[in-house]
XYZ file of C-alpha atoms in Angstrom:
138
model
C 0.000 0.000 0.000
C 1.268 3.238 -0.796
C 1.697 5.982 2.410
C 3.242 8.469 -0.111
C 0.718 11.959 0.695
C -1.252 13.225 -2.188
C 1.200 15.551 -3.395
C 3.871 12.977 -3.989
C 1.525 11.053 -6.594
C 1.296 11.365 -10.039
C -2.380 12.932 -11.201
C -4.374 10.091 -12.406
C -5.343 9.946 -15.928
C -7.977 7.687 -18.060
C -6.393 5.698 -20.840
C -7.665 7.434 -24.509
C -10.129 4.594 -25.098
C -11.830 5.710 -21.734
C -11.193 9.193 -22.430
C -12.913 8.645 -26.306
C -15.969 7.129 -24.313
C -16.286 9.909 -21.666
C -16.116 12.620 -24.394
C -18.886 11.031 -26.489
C -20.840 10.923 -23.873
C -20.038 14.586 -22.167
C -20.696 15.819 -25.517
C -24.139 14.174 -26.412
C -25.276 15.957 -22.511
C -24.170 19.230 -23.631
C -26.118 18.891 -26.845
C -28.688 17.813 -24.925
C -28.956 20.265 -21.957
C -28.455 22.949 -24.996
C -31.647 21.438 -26.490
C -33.382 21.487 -23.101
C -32.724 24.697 -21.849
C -34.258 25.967 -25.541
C -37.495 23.828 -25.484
C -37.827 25.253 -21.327
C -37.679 28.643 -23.031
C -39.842 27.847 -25.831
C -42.322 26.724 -23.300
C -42.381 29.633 -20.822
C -42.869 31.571 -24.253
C -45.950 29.561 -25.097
C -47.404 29.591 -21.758
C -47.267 33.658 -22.372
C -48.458 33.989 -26.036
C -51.619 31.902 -25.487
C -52.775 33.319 -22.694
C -55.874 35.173 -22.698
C -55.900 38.766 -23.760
C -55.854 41.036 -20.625
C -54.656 38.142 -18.279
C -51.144 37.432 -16.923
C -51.541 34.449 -14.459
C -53.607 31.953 -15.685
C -53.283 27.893 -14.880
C -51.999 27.533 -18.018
C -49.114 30.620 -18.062
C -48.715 28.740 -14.685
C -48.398 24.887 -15.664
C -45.704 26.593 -19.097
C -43.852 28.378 -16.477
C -42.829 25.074 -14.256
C -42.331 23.131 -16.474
C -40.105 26.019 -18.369
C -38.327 25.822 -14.996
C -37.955 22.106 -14.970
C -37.003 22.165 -18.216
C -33.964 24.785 -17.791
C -32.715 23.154 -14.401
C -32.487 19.655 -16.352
C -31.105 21.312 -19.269
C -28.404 23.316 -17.025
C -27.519 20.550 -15.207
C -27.187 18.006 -18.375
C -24.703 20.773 -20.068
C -22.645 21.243 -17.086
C -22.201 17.682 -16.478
C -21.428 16.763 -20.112
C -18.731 19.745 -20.467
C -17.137 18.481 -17.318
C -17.138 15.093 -18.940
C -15.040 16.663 -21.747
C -12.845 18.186 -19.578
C -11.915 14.759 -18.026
C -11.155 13.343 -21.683
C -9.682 16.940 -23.195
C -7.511 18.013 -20.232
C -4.021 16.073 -18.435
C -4.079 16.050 -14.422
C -7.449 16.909 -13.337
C -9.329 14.095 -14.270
C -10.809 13.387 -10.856
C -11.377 16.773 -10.127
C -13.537 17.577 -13.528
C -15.741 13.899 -12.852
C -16.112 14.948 -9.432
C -18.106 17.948 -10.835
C -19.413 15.964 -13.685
C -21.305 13.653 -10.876
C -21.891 16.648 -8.695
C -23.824 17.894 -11.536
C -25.603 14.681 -12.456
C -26.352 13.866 -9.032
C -28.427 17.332 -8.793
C -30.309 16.099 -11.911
C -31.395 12.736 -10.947
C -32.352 14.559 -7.166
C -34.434 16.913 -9.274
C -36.068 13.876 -11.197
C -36.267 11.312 -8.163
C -38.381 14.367 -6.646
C -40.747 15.054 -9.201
C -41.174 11.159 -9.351
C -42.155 11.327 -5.863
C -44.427 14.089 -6.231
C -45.821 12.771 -9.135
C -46.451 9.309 -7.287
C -47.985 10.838 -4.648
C -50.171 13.042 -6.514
C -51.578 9.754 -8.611
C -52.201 7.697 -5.177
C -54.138 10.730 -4.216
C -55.920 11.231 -7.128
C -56.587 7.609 -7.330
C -57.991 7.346 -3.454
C -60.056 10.751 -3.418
C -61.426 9.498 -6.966
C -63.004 6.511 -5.439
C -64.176 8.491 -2.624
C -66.368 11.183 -4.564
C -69.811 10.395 -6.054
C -69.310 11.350 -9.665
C -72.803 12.924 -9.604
C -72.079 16.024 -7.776
């Protein structure tokens, strides 16, 4: 076992076939969190064009608006994760440093959609028990 400190040790670096893997993928989630970040904004810009004349807040402006934010967060997250990726595979003696921010990154996008899986579970069960509890005649 080594007892050398940190210093003493060379920086650790990914062989180019794993380096050729990590870019491909760093660079398909910065295309993608590019192309989510536009469809959030494309959204938010729906959710205010069709909204009723004379209105600002309606459910709909309301529903475009989260899920423009949604959209963006994912989006942010997914291009900052993938150019950290490319770091690791473009760049010699930070390799650890750039996948610890690459995972940093990625972990805040899977929290983001473990939560709204939650939520969205939650919301169905409810739906699903106060449905059966309501006479459908009133």
């Amino acid at each position: 076992m080594d007892q050398s400190p940190p210093s003493d040790r060379e920086p650790f670096e990914f062989k180019p076939d794993h380096g050729h893997l990590i870019a491909d993928l760093g660079s398909k989630m910065h295309f993608v969190g590019i192309l989510t970040i536009l469809l959030g904004g494309i959204a938010l810009l729906s959710g205010i064009l069709n909204r009723p004349p004379g209105t600002f807040w309606t459910a709909g402006t309301l529903v475009a608006a989260l899920t423009a934010l949604i959209l963006v967060a994912v989006g942010f997250w997914s291009m900052r994760s993938g150019r950290e990726f490319l770091l690791v595979a473009q760049t010699e003696g930070a390799d650890i440093p750039h996948l610890i921010r690459a995972l940093e990154n990625l972990r805040r996008l899977v929290s983001l959609q473990y939560n709204l899986a939650w939520f969205g579970l939650i919301l169905l069960v409810l739906l699903i028990v106060f449905g059966f509890f309501i006479d459908p005649a009133h």
